[in-house]
JSON list of C-alpha atoms in Angstrom, two decimals:
[
{"chain": "A", "resi": 1, "resn": "THR", "atom": "CA", "xyz": [125.91, 136.02, -57.81]},
{"chain": "A", "resi": 2, "resn": "SER", "atom": "CA", "xyz": [128.69, 137.41, -59.93]},
{"chain": "A", "resi": 3, "resn": "ARG", "atom": "CA", "xyz": [130.28, 136.31, -63.20]},
{"chain": "A", "resi": 4, "resn": "GLY", "atom": "CA", "xyz": [133.37, 137.88, -64.65]},
{"chain": "A", "resi": 5, "resn": "GLY", "atom": "CA", "xyz": [133.27, 140.66, -62.05]},
{"chain": "A", "resi": 6, "resn": "ILE", "atom": "CA", "xyz": [129.69, 141.60, -63.00]},
{"chain": "A", "resi": 7, "resn": "SER", "atom": "CA", "xyz": [126.53, 141.38, -60.88]},
{"chain": "A", "resi": 8, "resn": "VAL", "atom": "CA", "xyz": [123.02, 142.51, -61.79]},
{"chain": "A", "resi": 9, "resn": "SER", "atom": "CA", "xyz": [120.48, 143.97, -59.39]},
{"chain": "A", "resi": 10, "resn": "LEU", "atom": "CA", "xyz": [116.77, 143.83, -60.25]},
{"chain": "A", "resi": 11, "resn": "THR", "atom": "CA", "xyz": [114.40, 146.22, -58.48]},
{"chain": "A", "resi": 12, "resn": "ASP", "atom": "CA", "xyz": [110.81, 145.05, -58.83]},
{"chain": "A", "resi": 13, "resn": "ALA", "atom": "CA", "xyz": [107.46, 146.90, -58.86]},
{"chain": "A", "resi": 14, "resn": "LEU", "atom": "CA", "xyz": [107.37, 146.88, -55.04]},
{"chain": "A", "resi": 15, "resn": "GLY", "atom": "CA", "xyz": [110.78, 148.57, -54.86]},
{"chain": "A", "resi": 16, "resn": "ILE", "atom": "CA", "xyz": [112.56, 145.43, -53.61]},
{"chain": "A", "resi": 17, "resn": "ALA", "atom": "CA", "xyz": [116.08, 145.04, -55.02]},
{"chain": "A", "resi": 18, "resn": "ARG", "atom": "CA", "xyz": [117.65, 141.59, -55.44]},
{"chain": "A", "resi": 19, "resn": "LEU", "atom": "CA", "xyz": [120.81, 140.31, -57.04]},
{"chain": "A", "resi": 20, "resn": "VAL", "atom": "CA", "xyz": [119.82, 137.95, -59.84]},
{"chain": "A", "resi": 21, "resn": "PRO", "atom": "CA", "xyz": [121.53, 134.62, -60.54]},
{"chain": "A", "resi": 22, "resn": "LEU", "atom": "CA", "xyz": [123.60, 135.21, -63.67]},
{"chain": "A", "resi": 23, "resn": "GLN", "atom": "CA", "xyz": [123.86, 132.29, -66.05]},
{"chain": "A", "resi": 24, "resn": "PHE", "atom": "CA", "xyz": [125.91, 133.88, -68.85]},
{"chain": "A", "resi": 25, "resn": "VAL", "atom": "CA", "xyz": [127.82, 137.12, -69.33]},
{"chain": "A", "resi": 26, "resn": "SER", "atom": "CA", "xyz": [129.42, 138.51, -72.50]},
{"chain": "A", "resi": 27, "resn": "PRO", "atom": "CA", "xyz": [130.35, 142.01, -73.67]},
{"chain": "A", "resi": 28, "resn": "ILE", "atom": "CA", "xyz": [126.97, 142.35, -75.42]},
{"chain": "A", "resi": 29, "resn": "GLN", "atom": "CA", "xyz": [124.51, 140.40, -73.25]},
{"chain": "A", "resi": 30, "resn": "PHE", "atom": "CA", "xyz": [123.85, 138.75, -69.93]},
{"chain": "A", "resi": 31, "resn": "ASN", "atom": "CA", "xyz": [121.37, 135.99, -69.12]},
{"chain": "A", "resi": 32, "resn": "PHE", "atom": "CA", "xyz": [119.78, 135.56, -65.72]},
{"chain": "A", "resi": 33, "resn": "LEU", "atom": "CA", "xyz": [116.93, 133.85, -63.92]},
{"chain": "A", "resi": 34, "resn": "VAL", "atom": "CA", "xyz": [114.28, 136.17, -62.47]},
{"chain": "A", "resi": 35, "resn": "PRO", "atom": "CA", "xyz": [113.85, 135.22, -58.78]},
{"chain": "A", "resi": 36, "resn": "LYS", "atom": "CA", "xyz": [110.45, 133.68, -57.98]},
{"chain": "A", "resi": 37, "resn": "GLU", "atom": "CA", "xyz": [109.77, 136.35, -55.33]},
{"chain": "A", "resi": 38, "resn": "THR", "atom": "CA", "xyz": [109.96, 139.17, -57.90]},
{"chain": "A", "resi": 39, "resn": "ALA", "atom": "CA", "xyz": [106.74, 141.21, -58.13]},
{"chain": "A", "resi": 40, "resn": "VAL", "atom": "CA", "xyz": [104.93, 141.46, -61.48]},
{"chain": "A", "resi": 41, "resn": "GLY", "atom": "CA", "xyz": [105.16, 144.85, -63.16]},
{"chain": "A", "resi": 42, "resn": "PRO", "atom": "CA", "xyz": [107.82, 147.39, -64.14]},
{"chain": "A", "resi": 43, "resn": "ALA", "atom": "CA", "xyz": [111.36, 146.64, -63.02]},
{"chain": "A", "resi": 44, "resn": "THR", "atom": "CA", "xyz": [114.79, 148.24, -63.21]},
{"chain": "A", "resi": 45, "resn": "LEU", "atom": "CA", "xyz": [118.03, 146.39, -63.90]},
{"chain": "A", "resi": 46, "resn": "LEU", "atom": "CA", "xyz": [121.34, 147.81, -62.68]},
{"chain": "A", "resi": 47, "resn": "VAL", "atom": "CA", "xyz": [124.66, 146.35, -63.83]},
{"chain": "A", "resi": 48, "resn": "LEU", "atom": "CA", "xyz": [127.24, 146.34, -61.02]},
{"chain": "A", "resi": 49, "resn": "ARG", "atom": "CA", "xyz": [130.97, 146.15, -61.69]},
{"chain": "A", "resi": 50, "resn": "ALA", "atom": "CA", "xyz": [133.92, 146.07, -59.34]},
{"chain": "A", "resi": 51, "resn": "GLY", "atom": "CA", "xyz": [134.50, 149.76, -60.12]},
{"chain": "A", "resi": 52, "resn": "GLY", "atom": "CA", "xyz": [130.89, 150.77, -59.42]},
{"chain": "A", "resi": 53, "resn": "ALA", "atom": "CA", "xyz": [127.49, 150.82, -61.06]},
{"chain": "A", "resi": 54, "resn": "GLY", "atom": "CA", "xyz": [127.14, 150.50, -64.81]},
{"chain": "A", "resi": 55, "resn": "PRO", "atom": "CA", "xyz": [124.25, 150.72, -67.25]},
{"chain": "A", "resi": 56, "resn": "VAL", "atom": "CA", "xyz": [120.61, 150.75, -66.14]},
{"chain": "A", "resi": 57, "resn": "GLY", "atom": "CA", "xyz": [117.82, 149.03, -68.06]},
{"chain": "A", "resi": 58, "resn": "LYS", "atom": "CA", "xyz": [114.05, 148.74, -67.80]},
{"chain": "A", "resi": 59, "resn": "ALA", "atom": "CA", "xyz": [111.97, 145.57, -68.00]},
{"chain": "A", "resi": 60, "resn": "PHE", "atom": "CA", "xyz": [108.42, 144.45, -67.38]},
{"chain": "A", "resi": 61, "resn": "ILE", "atom": "CA", "xyz": [108.09, 141.29, -65.30]},
{"chain": "A", "resi": 62, "resn": "GLU", "atom": "CA", "xyz": [105.29, 138.90, -66.28]},
{"chain": "A", "resi": 63, "resn": "PRO", "atom": "CA", "xyz": [104.41, 135.52, -64.72]},
{"chain": "A", "resi": 64, "resn": "VAL", "atom": "CA", "xyz": [104.65, 134.00, -68.21]},
{"chain": "A", "resi": 65, "resn": "MET", "atom": "CA", "xyz": [106.01, 135.44, -71.47]},
{"chain": "A", "resi": 66, "resn": "PRO", "atom": "CA", "xyz": [106.99, 132.56, -73.74]},
{"chain": "A", "resi": 67, "resn": "GLY", "atom": "CA", "xyz": [109.96, 132.57, -76.04]},
{"chain": "A", "resi": 68, "resn": "LEU", "atom": "CA", "xyz": [111.74, 129.78, -77.87]},
{"chain": "A", "resi": 69, "resn": "PHE", "atom": "CA", "xyz": [115.46, 130.00, -78.55]},
{"chain": "A", "resi": 70, "resn": "THR", "atom": "CA", "xyz": [116.72, 129.91, -82.11]},
{"chain": "A", "resi": 71, "resn": "ALA", "atom": "CA", "xyz": [119.99, 128.84, -83.70]},
{"chain": "A", "resi": 72, "resn": "THR", "atom": "CA", "xyz": [120.42, 132.42, -84.94]},
{"chain": "A", "resi": 73, "resn": "ALA", "atom": "CA", "xyz": [120.10, 133.78, -81.34]},
{"chain": "A", "resi": 74, "resn": "ASN", "atom": "CA", "xyz": [117.74, 136.52, -82.54]},
{"chain": "A", "resi": 75, "resn": "ALA", "atom": "CA", "xyz": [114.33, 134.92, -81.71]},
{"chain": "A", "resi": 76, "resn": "ARG", "atom": "CA", "xyz": [113.71, 134.22, -85.42]},
{"chain": "A", "resi": 77, "resn": "GLY", "atom": "CA", "xyz": [114.71, 131.31, -87.58]},
{"chain": "A", "resi": 78, "resn": "PRO", "atom": "CA", "xyz": [115.35, 127.64, -86.80]},
{"chain": "A", "resi": 79, "resn": "VAL", "atom": "CA", "xyz": [114.28, 126.54, -83.32]},
{"chain": "A", "resi": 80, "resn": "LEU", "atom": "CA", "xyz": [116.97, 125.32, -80.91]},
{"chain": "A", "resi": 81, "resn": "GLY", "atom": "CA", "xyz": [116.39, 121.78, -79.70]},
{"chain": "A", "resi": 82, "resn": "VAL", "atom": "CA", "xyz": [117.02, 118.07, -80.16]},
{"chain": "A", "resi": 83, "resn": "VAL", "atom": "CA", "xyz": [115.13, 115.08, -81.52]},
{"chain": "A", "resi": 84, "resn": "VAL", "atom": "CA", "xyz": [114.85, 113.03, -78.33]},
{"chain": "A", "resi": 85, "resn": "ARG", "atom": "CA", "xyz": [115.45, 109.39, -79.36]},
{"chain": "A", "resi": 86, "resn": "GLN", "atom": "CA", "xyz": [117.80, 110.06, -82.28]},
{"chain": "A", "resi": 87, "resn": "GLY", "atom": "CA", "xyz": [119.75, 112.77, -80.43]},
{"chain": "A", "resi": 88, "resn": "PHE", "atom": "CA", "xyz": [120.33, 115.04, -83.43]},
{"chain": "A", "resi": 89, "resn": "PRO", "atom": "CA", "xyz": [119.74, 118.80, -83.34]},
{"chain": "A", "resi": 90, "resn": "THR", "atom": "CA", "xyz": [116.74, 120.57, -84.86]},
{"chain": "A", "resi": 91, "resn": "SER", "atom": "CA", "xyz": [119.05, 123.17, -86.44]},
{"chain": "A", "resi": 92, "resn": "ILE", "atom": "CA", "xyz": [122.63, 123.57, -87.65]},
{"chain": "A", "resi": 93, "resn": "CYS", "atom": "CA", "xyz": [124.81, 126.56, -88.43]},
{"chain": "A", "resi": 94, "resn": "ASP", "atom": "CA", "xyz": [127.90, 127.22, -90.52]},
{"chain": "A", "resi": 95, "resn": "GLU", "atom": "CA", "xyz": [129.98, 130.40, -90.84]},
{"chain": "A", "resi": 96, "resn": "THR", "atom": "CA", "xyz": [127.30, 132.26, -92.79]},
{"chain": "A", "resi": 97, "resn": "SER", "atom": "CA", "xyz": [123.85, 130.92, -91.87]},
{"chain": "A", "resi": 98, "resn": "CYS", "atom": "CA", "xyz": [121.67, 128.60, -89.80]},
{"chain": "A", "resi": 99, "resn": "LYS", "atom": "CA", "xyz": [119.02, 126.21, -91.06]},
{"chain": "A", "resi": 100, "resn": "ALA", "atom": "CA", "xyz": [116.40, 123.81, -89.76]},
{"chain": "A", "resi": 101, "resn": "VAL", "atom": "CA", "xyz": [117.40, 120.14, -89.91]},
{"chain": "A", "resi": 102, "resn": "PRO", "atom": "CA", "xyz": [114.76, 117.85, -91.49]},
{"chain": "A", "resi": 103, "resn": "ILE", "atom": "CA", "xyz": [113.07, 115.65, -88.86]},
{"chain": "A", "resi": 104, "resn": "PRO", "atom": "CA", "xyz": [111.92, 112.35, -90.38]},
{"chain": "A", "resi": 105, "resn": "LEU", "atom": "CA", "xyz": [108.48, 111.22, -89.21]},
{"chain": "A", "resi": 106, "resn": "SER", "atom": "CA", "xyz": [107.13, 107.68, -89.40]},
{"chain": "A", "resi": 107, "resn": "PRO", "atom": "CA", "xyz": [103.60, 106.41, -88.82]},
{"chain": "A", "resi": 108, "resn": "ASP", "atom": "CA", "xyz": [105.11, 103.46, -86.90]},
{"chain": "A", "resi": 109, "resn": "VAL", "atom": "CA", "xyz": [107.48, 105.30, -84.53]},
{"chain": "A", "resi": 110, "resn": "SER", "atom": "CA", "xyz": [106.78, 108.10, -82.09]},
{"chain": "A", "resi": 111, "resn": "THR", "atom": "CA", "xyz": [108.98, 111.16, -82.60]},
{"chain": "A", "resi": 112, "resn": "GLN", "atom": "CA", "xyz": [109.55, 113.65, -79.80]},
{"chain": "A", "resi": 113, "resn": "VAL", "atom": "CA", "xyz": [111.48, 116.91, -79.89]},
{"chain": "A", "resi": 114, "resn": "LYS", "atom": "CA", "xyz": [112.81, 118.84, -76.93]},
{"chain": "A", "resi": 115, "resn": "LEU", "atom": "CA", "xyz": [112.92, 122.58, -77.57]},
{"chain": "A", "resi": 116, "resn": "TYR", "atom": "CA", "xyz": [114.63, 125.18, -75.42]},
{"chain": "A", "resi": 117, "resn": "GLY", "atom": "CA", "xyz": [113.24, 128.54, -74.38]},
{"chain": "A", "resi": 118, "resn": "THR", "atom": "CA", "xyz": [112.25, 130.83, -71.57]},
{"chain": "A", "resi": 119, "resn": "GLY", "atom": "CA", "xyz": [109.21, 132.37, -69.91]},
{"chain": "A", "resi": 120, "resn": "PHE", "atom": "CA", "xyz": [106.90, 129.37, -69.66]},
{"chain": "A", "resi": 121, "resn": "ARG", "atom": "CA", "xyz": [108.05, 127.55, -66.52]},
{"chain": "A", "resi": 122, "resn": "ASN", "atom": "CA", "xyz": [105.38, 129.36, -64.47]},
{"chain": "A", "resi": 123, "resn": "ALA", "atom": "CA", "xyz": [102.47, 128.32, -66.69]},
{"chain": "A", "resi": 124, "resn": "SER", "atom": "CA", "xyz": [99.53, 126.96, -64.72]},
{"chain": "A", "resi": 125, "resn": "GLY", "atom": "CA", "xyz": [100.02, 123.58, -66.44]},
{"chain": "A", "resi": 126, "resn": "ILE", "atom": "CA", "xyz": [100.40, 121.89, -69.81]},
{"chain": "A", "resi": 127, "resn": "ARG", "atom": "CA", "xyz": [96.76, 122.65, -70.62]},
{"chain": "A", "resi": 128, "resn": "ALA", "atom": "CA", "xyz": [97.63, 126.36, -70.53]},
{"chain": "A", "resi": 129, "resn": "ILE", "atom": "CA", "xyz": [100.10, 125.85, -73.41]},
{"chain": "A", "resi": 130, "resn": "GLU", "atom": "CA", "xyz": [99.18, 125.49, -77.07]},
{"chain": "A", "resi": 131, "resn": "VAL", "atom": "CA", "xyz": [101.64, 124.68, -79.85]},
{"chain": "A", "resi": 132, "resn": "THR", "atom": "CA", "xyz": [101.03, 124.52, -83.58]},
{"chain": "A", "resi": 133, "resn": "ILE", "atom": "CA", "xyz": [103.33, 123.46, -86.40]},
{"chain": "A", "resi": 134, "resn": "GLY", "atom": "CA", "xyz": [102.21, 124.70, -89.78]},
{"chain": "A", "resi": 135, "resn": "GLY", "atom": "CA", "xyz": [98.87, 125.59, -88.13]},
{"chain": "A", "resi": 136, "resn": "ILE", "atom": "CA", "xyz": [98.31, 122.01, -86.88]},
{"chain": "A", "resi": 137, "resn": "PRO", "atom": "CA", "xyz": [97.94, 121.54, -83.08]},
{"chain": "A", "resi": 138, "resn": "VAL", "atom": "CA", "xyz": [100.73, 119.43, -81.58]},
{"chain": "A", "resi": 139, "resn": "PRO", "atom": "CA", "xyz": [100.50, 117.39, -78.34]},
{"chain": "A", "resi": 140, "resn": "ILE", "atom": "CA", "xyz": [102.71, 118.61, -75.48]},
{"chain": "A", "resi": 141, "resn": "VAL", "atom": "CA", "xyz": [104.46, 115.90, -73.47]},
{"chain": "A", "resi": 142, "resn": "ALA", "atom": "CA", "xyz": [106.20, 118.14, -70.92]},
{"chain": "A", "resi": 143, "resn": "ALA", "atom": "CA", "xyz": [106.95, 121.81, -70.25]},
{"chain": "A", "resi": 144, "resn": "GLY", "atom": "CA", "xyz": [108.89, 123.56, -67.50]},
{"chain": "A", "resi": 145, "resn": "PRO", "atom": "CA", "xyz": [112.41, 123.95, -66.14]},
{"chain": "A", "resi": 146, "resn": "ASP", "atom": "CA", "xyz": [114.88, 121.75, -68.01]},
{"chain": "A", "resi": 147, "resn": "PRO", "atom": "CA", "xyz": [116.10, 119.00, -65.66]},
{"chain": "A", "resi": 148, "resn": "ASP", "atom": "CA", "xyz": [119.62, 119.15, -67.11]},
{"chain": "A", "resi": 149, "resn": "VAL", "atom": "CA", "xyz": [120.03, 122.94, -67.35]},
{"chain": "A", "resi": 150, "resn": "PRO", "atom": "CA", "xyz": [117.79, 124.45, -64.62]},
{"chain": "A", "resi": 151, "resn": "TYR", "atom": "CA", "xyz": [117.87, 128.04, -65.90]},
{"chain": "A", "resi": 152, "resn": "LEU", "atom": "CA", "xyz": [116.42, 126.95, -69.28]},
{"chain": "A", "resi": 153, "resn": "ASP", "atom": "CA", "xyz": [112.80, 126.09, -69.93]},
{"chain": "A", "resi": 154, "resn": "ALA", "atom": "CA", "xyz": [112.16, 122.98, -72.03]},
{"chain": "A", "resi": 155, "resn": "LEU", "atom": "CA", "xyz": [109.18, 122.02, -74.15]},
{"chain": "A", "resi": 156, "resn": "VAL", "atom": "CA", "xyz": [108.78, 118.39, -75.26]},
{"chain": "A", "resi": 157, "resn": "LEU", "atom": "CA", "xyz": [106.43, 117.84, -78.22]},
{"chain": "A", "resi": 158, "resn": "GLU", "atom": "CA", "xyz": [105.04, 114.69, -79.84]},
{"chain": "A", "resi": 159, "resn": "LEU", "atom": "CA", "xyz": [105.31, 114.94, -83.62]},
{"chain": "A", "resi": 160, "resn": "GLY", "atom": "CA", "xyz": [102.63, 112.80, -85.23]},
{"chain": "A", "resi": 161, "resn": "PRO", "atom": "CA", "xyz": [102.28, 111.53, -88.81]},
{"chain": "A", "resi": 162, "resn": "GLU", "atom": "CA", "xyz": [99.78, 114.33, -89.61]},
{"chain": "A", "resi": 163, "resn": "LEU", "atom": "CA", "xyz": [102.82, 116.64, -89.83]},
{"chain": "A", "resi": 164, "resn": "SER", "atom": "CA", "xyz": [104.57, 114.50, -92.47]},
{"chain": "A", "resi": 165, "resn": "GLY", "atom": "CA", "xyz": [105.58, 116.36, -95.59]},
{"chain": "A", "resi": 166, "resn": "LEU", "atom": "CA", "xyz": [105.08, 119.88, -94.21]},
{"chain": "A", "resi": 167, "resn": "GLY", "atom": "CA", "xyz": [108.73, 120.72, -94.86]},
{"chain": "A", "resi": 168, "resn": "GLU", "atom": "CA", "xyz": [110.08, 123.85, -93.20]},
{"chain": "A", "resi": 169, "resn": "THR", "atom": "CA", "xyz": [107.26, 125.72, -91.50]},
{"chain": "A", "resi": 170, "resn": "ASP", "atom": "CA", "xyz": [106.35, 127.91, -88.53]},
{"chain": "A", "resi": 171, "resn": "LEU", "atom": "CA", "xyz": [106.12, 126.62, -84.98]},
{"chain": "A", "resi": 172, "resn": "LEU", "atom": "CA", "xyz": [104.08, 128.85, -82.69]},
{"chain": "A", "resi": 173, "resn": "MET", "atom": "CA", "xyz": [103.58, 128.60, -78.92]},
{"chain": "A", "resi": 174, "resn": "VAL", "atom": "CA", "xyz": [100.85, 130.36, -76.91]},
{"chain": "A", "resi": 175, "resn": "VAL", "atom": "CA", "xyz": [100.97, 130.25, -73.10]},
{"chain": "A", "resi": 176, "resn": "GLU", "atom": "CA", "xyz": [98.00, 131.51, -71.10]},
{"chain": "A", "resi": 177, "resn": "GLY", "atom": "CA", "xyz": [96.98, 133.67, -74.06]},
{"chain": "A", "resi": 178, "resn": "LYS", "atom": "CA", "xyz": [100.45, 135.16, -74.57]},
{"chain": "A", "resi": 179, "resn": "VAL", "atom": "CA", "xyz": [101.92, 134.50, -78.01]},
{"chain": "A", "resi": 180, "resn": "GLY", "atom": "CA", "xyz": [105.60, 133.58, -78.23]},
{"chain": "A", "resi": 181, "resn": "ASN", "atom": "CA", "xyz": [107.98, 134.22, -81.08]},
{"chain": "A", "resi": 182, "resn": "ALA", "atom": "CA", "xyz": [107.36, 132.34, -84.34]},
{"chain": "A", "resi": 183, "resn": "VAL", "atom": "CA", "xyz": [110.25, 129.95, -85.03]},
{"chain": "A", "resi": 184, "resn": "ARG", "atom": "CA", "xyz": [110.98, 127.51, -87.86]},
{"chain": "A", "resi": 185, "resn": "ILE", "atom": "CA", "xyz": [111.05, 123.71, -87.79]},
{"chain": "A", "resi": 186, "resn": "GLN", "atom": "CA", "xyz": [111.38, 121.20, -90.63]},
{"chain": "A", "resi": 187, "resn": "VAL", "atom": "CA", "xyz": [109.40, 117.94, -90.70]},
{"chain": "A", "resi": 188, "resn": "GLN", "atom": "CA", "xyz": [109.57, 115.31, -93.46]}
]
């Protein structure tokens, strides 16, 4: 699978090389889905161009290694997602910065957010995932491959009234004992 004349080969811990399905390619990054058959352990990535091989990189393949995407695209800052029923984003950006959008909570109405990330689709189930907002455990409605964008993982959370008034705070996800990046969310 090639994009813009670039392919990427991943050689796993068993020495098996596979072309990976590329989802996005730019001059400074490429995004891909690790094939299910890939062995856990050290791996080598080789960038292939029409003119020959390019840069080589190293990686360590894990069954799960959670990460949530952020509006700043640097794994820190406001989490990337949407408030399900209202359809507005959890973060916004202008030319100079990104910020978390306040999510209004009501004791009378259920509020769900859908957050985007990677590395948790292979979790052994929802019970293997823990999420806290401001240190308060949050119920998980769904987790796994996003039905609309299959190369993304999606996490759907139920935001209850106990979170009201926290303001902007940390959201932390732990999957099978592996701690993901701390991101920011704002609840009113």
